[in-house]
CSV table of C-alpha atoms in Angstrom, one decimal:
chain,number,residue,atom,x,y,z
A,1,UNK,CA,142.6,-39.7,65.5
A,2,UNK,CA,142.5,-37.1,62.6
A,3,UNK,CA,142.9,-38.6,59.1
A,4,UNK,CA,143.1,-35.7,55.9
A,5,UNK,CA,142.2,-36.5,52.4
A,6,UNK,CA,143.1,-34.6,49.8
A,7,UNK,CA,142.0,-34.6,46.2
A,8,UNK,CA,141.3,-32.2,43.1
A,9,UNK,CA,142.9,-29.2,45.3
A,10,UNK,CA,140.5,-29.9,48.3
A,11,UNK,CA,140.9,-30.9,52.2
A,12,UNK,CA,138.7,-33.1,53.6
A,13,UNK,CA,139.7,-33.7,58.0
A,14,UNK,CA,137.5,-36.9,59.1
A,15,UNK,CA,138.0,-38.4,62.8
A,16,UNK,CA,138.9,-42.0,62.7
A,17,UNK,CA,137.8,-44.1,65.7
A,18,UNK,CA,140.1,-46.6,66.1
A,19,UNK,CA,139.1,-47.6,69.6
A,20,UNK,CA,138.4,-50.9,68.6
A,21,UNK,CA,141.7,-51.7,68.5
A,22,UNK,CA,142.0,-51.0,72.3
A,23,UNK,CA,139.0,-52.9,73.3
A,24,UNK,CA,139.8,-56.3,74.8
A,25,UNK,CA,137.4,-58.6,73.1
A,26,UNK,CA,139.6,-61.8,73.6
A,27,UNK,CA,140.6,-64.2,76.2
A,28,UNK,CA,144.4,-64.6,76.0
A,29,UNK,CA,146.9,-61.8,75.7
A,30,UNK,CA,149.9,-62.0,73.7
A,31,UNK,CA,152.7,-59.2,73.5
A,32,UNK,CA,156.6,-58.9,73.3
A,33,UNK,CA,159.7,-56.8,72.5
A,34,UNK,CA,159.9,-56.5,69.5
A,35,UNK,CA,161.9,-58.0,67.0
A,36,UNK,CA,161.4,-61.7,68.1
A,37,UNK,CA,159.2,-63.2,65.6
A,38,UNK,CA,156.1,-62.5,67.5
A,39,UNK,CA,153.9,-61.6,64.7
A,40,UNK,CA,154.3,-65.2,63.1
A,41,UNK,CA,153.6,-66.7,66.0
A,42,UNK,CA,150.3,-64.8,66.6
A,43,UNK,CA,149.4,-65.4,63.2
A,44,UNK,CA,149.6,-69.1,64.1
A,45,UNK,CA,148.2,-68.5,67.5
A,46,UNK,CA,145.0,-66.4,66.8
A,47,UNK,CA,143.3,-69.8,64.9
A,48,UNK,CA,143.8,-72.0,67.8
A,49,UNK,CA,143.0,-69.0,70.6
A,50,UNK,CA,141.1,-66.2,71.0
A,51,UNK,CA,143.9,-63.7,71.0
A,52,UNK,CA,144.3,-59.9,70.6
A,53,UNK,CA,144.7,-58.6,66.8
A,54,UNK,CA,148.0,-59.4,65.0
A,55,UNK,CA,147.6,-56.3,63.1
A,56,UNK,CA,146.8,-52.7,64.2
A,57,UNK,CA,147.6,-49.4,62.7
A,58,UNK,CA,151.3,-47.6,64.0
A,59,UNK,CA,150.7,-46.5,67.6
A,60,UNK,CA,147.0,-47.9,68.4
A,61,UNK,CA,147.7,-50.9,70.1
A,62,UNK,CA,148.3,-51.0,73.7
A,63,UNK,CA,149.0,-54.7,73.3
A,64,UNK,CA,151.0,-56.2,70.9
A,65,UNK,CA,154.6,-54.6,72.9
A,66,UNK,CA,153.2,-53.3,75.6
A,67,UNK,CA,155.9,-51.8,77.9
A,68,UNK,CA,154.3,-53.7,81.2
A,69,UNK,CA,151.5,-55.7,81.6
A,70,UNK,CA,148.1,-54.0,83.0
A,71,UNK,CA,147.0,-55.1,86.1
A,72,UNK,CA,143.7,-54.1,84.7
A,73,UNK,CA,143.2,-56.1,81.7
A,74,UNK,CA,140.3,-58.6,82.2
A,75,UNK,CA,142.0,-61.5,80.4
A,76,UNK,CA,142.3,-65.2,81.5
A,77,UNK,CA,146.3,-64.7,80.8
A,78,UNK,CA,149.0,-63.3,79.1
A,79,UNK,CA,152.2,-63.9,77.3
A,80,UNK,CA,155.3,-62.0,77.0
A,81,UNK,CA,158.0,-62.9,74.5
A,82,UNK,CA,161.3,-61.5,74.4
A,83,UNK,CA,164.9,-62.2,73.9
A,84,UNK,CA,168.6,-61.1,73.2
A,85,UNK,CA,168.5,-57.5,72.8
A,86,UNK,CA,170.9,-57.5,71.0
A,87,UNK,CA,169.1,-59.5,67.8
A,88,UNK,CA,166.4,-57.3,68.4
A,89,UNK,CA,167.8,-54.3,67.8
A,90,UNK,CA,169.5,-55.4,64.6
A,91,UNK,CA,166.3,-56.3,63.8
A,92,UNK,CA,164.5,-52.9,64.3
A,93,UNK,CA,167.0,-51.0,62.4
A,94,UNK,CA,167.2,-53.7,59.1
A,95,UNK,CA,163.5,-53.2,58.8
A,96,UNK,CA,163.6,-49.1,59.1
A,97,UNK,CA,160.8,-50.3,62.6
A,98,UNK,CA,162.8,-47.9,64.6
A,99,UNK,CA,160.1,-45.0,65.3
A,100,UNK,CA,157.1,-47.2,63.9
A,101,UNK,CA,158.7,-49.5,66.8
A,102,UNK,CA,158.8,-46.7,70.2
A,103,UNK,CA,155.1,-45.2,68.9
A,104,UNK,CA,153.7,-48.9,69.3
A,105,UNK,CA,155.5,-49.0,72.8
A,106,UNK,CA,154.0,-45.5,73.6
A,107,UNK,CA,157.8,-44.3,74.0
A,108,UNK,CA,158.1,-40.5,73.8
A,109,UNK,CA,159.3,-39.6,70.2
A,110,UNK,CA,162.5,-38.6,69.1
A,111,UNK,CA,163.6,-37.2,66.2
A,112,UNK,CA,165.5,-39.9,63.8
A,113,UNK,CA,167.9,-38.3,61.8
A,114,UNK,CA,169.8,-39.0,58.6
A,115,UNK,CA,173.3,-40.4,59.3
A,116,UNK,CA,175.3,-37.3,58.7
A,117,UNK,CA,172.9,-34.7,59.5
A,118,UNK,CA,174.4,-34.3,63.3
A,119,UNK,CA,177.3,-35.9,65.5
A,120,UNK,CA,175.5,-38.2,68.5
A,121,UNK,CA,177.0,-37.0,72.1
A,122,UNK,CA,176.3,-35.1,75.4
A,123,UNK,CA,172.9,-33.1,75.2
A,124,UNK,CA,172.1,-35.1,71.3
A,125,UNK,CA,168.4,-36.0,71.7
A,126,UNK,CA,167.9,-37.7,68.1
A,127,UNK,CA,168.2,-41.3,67.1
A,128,UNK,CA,170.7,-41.9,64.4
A,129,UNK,CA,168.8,-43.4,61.5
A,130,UNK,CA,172.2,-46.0,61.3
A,131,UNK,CA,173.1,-48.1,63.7
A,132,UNK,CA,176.4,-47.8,63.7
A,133,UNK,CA,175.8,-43.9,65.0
A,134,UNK,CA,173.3,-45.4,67.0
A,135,UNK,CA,175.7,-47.2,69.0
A,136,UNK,CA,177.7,-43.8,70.1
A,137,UNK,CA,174.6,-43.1,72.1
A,138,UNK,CA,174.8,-46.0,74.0
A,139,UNK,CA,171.5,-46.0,75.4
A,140,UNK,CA,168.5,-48.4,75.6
A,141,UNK,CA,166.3,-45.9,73.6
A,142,UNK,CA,163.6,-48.9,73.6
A,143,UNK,CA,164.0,-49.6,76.9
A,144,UNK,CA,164.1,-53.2,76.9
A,145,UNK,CA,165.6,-53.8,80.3
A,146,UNK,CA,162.4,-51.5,81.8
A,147,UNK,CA,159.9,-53.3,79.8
A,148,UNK,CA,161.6,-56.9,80.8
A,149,UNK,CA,161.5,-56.2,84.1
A,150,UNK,CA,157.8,-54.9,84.4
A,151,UNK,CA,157.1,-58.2,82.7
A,152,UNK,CA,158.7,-60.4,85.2
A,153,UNK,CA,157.6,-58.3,88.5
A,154,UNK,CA,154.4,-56.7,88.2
A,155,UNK,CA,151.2,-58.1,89.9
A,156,UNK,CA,148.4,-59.0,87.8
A,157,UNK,CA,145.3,-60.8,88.9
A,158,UNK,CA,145.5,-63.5,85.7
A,159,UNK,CA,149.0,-65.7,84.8
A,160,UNK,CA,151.8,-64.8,82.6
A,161,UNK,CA,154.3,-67.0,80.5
A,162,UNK,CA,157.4,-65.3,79.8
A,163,UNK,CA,159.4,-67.3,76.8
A,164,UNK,CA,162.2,-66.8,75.0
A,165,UNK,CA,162.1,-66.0,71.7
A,166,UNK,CA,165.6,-68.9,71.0
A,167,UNK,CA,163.5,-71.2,72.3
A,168,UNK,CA,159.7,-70.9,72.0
A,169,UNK,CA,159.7,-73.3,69.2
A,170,UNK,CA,161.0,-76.1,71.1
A,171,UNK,CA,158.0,-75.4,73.9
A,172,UNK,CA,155.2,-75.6,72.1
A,173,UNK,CA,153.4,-77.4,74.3
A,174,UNK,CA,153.8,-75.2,77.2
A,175,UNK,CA,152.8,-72.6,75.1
A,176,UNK,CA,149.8,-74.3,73.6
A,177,UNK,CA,149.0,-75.6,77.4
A,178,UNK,CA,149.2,-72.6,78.9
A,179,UNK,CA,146.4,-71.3,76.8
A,180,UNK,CA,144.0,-74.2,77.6
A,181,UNK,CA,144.5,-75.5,73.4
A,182,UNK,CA,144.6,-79.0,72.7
A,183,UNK,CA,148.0,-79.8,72.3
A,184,UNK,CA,147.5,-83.8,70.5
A,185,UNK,CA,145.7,-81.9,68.2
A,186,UNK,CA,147.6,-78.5,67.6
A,187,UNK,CA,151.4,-79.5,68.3
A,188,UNK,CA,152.4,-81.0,64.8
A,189,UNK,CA,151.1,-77.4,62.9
A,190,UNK,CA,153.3,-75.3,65.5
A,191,UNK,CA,155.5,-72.8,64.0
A,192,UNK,CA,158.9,-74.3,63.5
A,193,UNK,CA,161.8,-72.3,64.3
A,194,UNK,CA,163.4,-70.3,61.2
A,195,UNK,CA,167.1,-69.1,60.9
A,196,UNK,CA,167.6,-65.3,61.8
A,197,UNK,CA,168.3,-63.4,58.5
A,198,UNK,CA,170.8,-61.9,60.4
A,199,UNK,CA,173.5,-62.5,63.8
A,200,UNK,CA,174.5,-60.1,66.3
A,201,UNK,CA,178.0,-62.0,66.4
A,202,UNK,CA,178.8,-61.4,63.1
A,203,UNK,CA,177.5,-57.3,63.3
A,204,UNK,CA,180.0,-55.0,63.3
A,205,UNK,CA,178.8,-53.2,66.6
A,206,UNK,CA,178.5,-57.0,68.2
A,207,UNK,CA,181.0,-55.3,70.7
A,208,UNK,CA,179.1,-52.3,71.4
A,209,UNK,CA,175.6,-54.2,71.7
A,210,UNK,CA,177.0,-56.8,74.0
A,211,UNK,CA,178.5,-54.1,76.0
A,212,UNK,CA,175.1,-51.9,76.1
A,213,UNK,CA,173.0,-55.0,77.4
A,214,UNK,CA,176.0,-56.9,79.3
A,215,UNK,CA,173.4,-56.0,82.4
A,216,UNK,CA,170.3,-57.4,81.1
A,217,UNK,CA,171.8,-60.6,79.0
A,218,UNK,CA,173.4,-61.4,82.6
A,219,UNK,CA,169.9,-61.4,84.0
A,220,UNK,CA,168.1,-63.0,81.2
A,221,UNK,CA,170.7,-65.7,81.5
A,222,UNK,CA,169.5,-66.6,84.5
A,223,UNK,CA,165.6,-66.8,83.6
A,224,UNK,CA,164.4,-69.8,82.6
A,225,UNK,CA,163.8,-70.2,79.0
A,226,UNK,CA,159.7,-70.4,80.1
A,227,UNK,CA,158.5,-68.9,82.9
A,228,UNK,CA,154.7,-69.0,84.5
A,229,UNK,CA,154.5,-66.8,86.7
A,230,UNK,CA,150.8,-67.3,88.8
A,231,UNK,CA,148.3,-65.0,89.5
A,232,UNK,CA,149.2,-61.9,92.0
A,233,UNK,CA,153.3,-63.3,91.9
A,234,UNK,CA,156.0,-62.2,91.0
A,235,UNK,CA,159.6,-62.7,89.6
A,236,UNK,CA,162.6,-61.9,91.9
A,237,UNK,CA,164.8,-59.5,89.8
């Protein structure tokens, strides 16, 4: 990756390796949609595990919400955490994550525009910088069925968990469990559950959201709140 530096009128172009961040140096695997609290709970995890980085610079990390898990990654097991899509996406647009968000999933750009820069309809290929506009897409832009889905059937030769983000915090032991941790000794400093700074109920495009992901809030209704799937298996979707 090129980084420039400029100063006193000149140009300096240096190459940045940030392979590193790509290298799997841990044992355990931890990645989800977006928008779910995950980074707190790495930050808890990665002094009780050895876990991939919590922190990465925008779009070098193949981890942290990766789209489907890698057959290929030469870890002892992975977990996926995810939840109503609708929070999430509330999420991404209250904290401006929207393109920071599809570079770290590897989704293709689009351009984000201003809110009244240009109407959203047939052939629009932008992403309305408000939600509201957003909405008149109605598309998954982060693909958050896909990357569900992947989750749940792909084959991998190591174990996945997939948990819900409502109700991780009241499974810490299966979490701490399923990455072989102590769980006498690590339960009682688990991350407690906080309250959402905001509800997709009380959004004024609750309608619209529930609408876009009636499909996959039917299905992840019917997933248990945590899942293990084994080694080479898969979830019926």
């Amino acid at each position: 990756m090129s980084l420039i530096l400029r100063k006193d009128g000149l140009e300096i172009k240096m190459e940045v390796d940030y392979s590193w961040e790509n290298r799997i140096e841990f044992d355990w695997l931890i990645s989800s949609m977006g928008g779910v609290g995950s980074t707190a709970l790495m930050k808890y995890l990665e002094n009780v595990a050895k876990i991939n980085p919590t922190g990465f610079h925008t779009g070098c990390s193949r981890f942290k919400h990766a789209r489907w898990p890698d057959p290929f990654w030469n870890v002892k097991g992975a977990i996926f955490v995810y939840g109503d899509p609708r929070d999430a996406t509330i999420s991404l647009f209250n904290r401006v994550l929207v393109h920071t968000h599809l570079t770290n999933m590897a989704v293709p750009k689009r351009k984000l525009i201003v809110p009244d820069e240009v109407q959203a309809g047939p052939g629009f290929d932008g992403i309305p910088a408000n939600i509201q506009r957003y909405m008149d897409l109605n598309e998954d832009v982060f693909q958050f069925e896909e990357m569900i889905k992947n989750w749940a059937t792909q084959l991998t030769p190591y174990p996945r968990m997939l948990v819900k983000h409502e109700k991780l915090y009241d499974n810490p032991e299966a979490v701490l469990d399923f990455l072989k941790c102590n769980v006498g000794i690590f339960r009682e400093s688990f991350p407690k559950k906080k309250t959402r700074s905001s509800n997709w109920s009380e959004h004024p495009c609750a309608g619209q959201l529930s609408n876009l992901f009636s499909g996959l809030i039917e299905k992840i209704d019917t997933i248990p709140d945590v899942l293990v799937i084994p080694s080479n298996e898969k979830m019926d979707w």
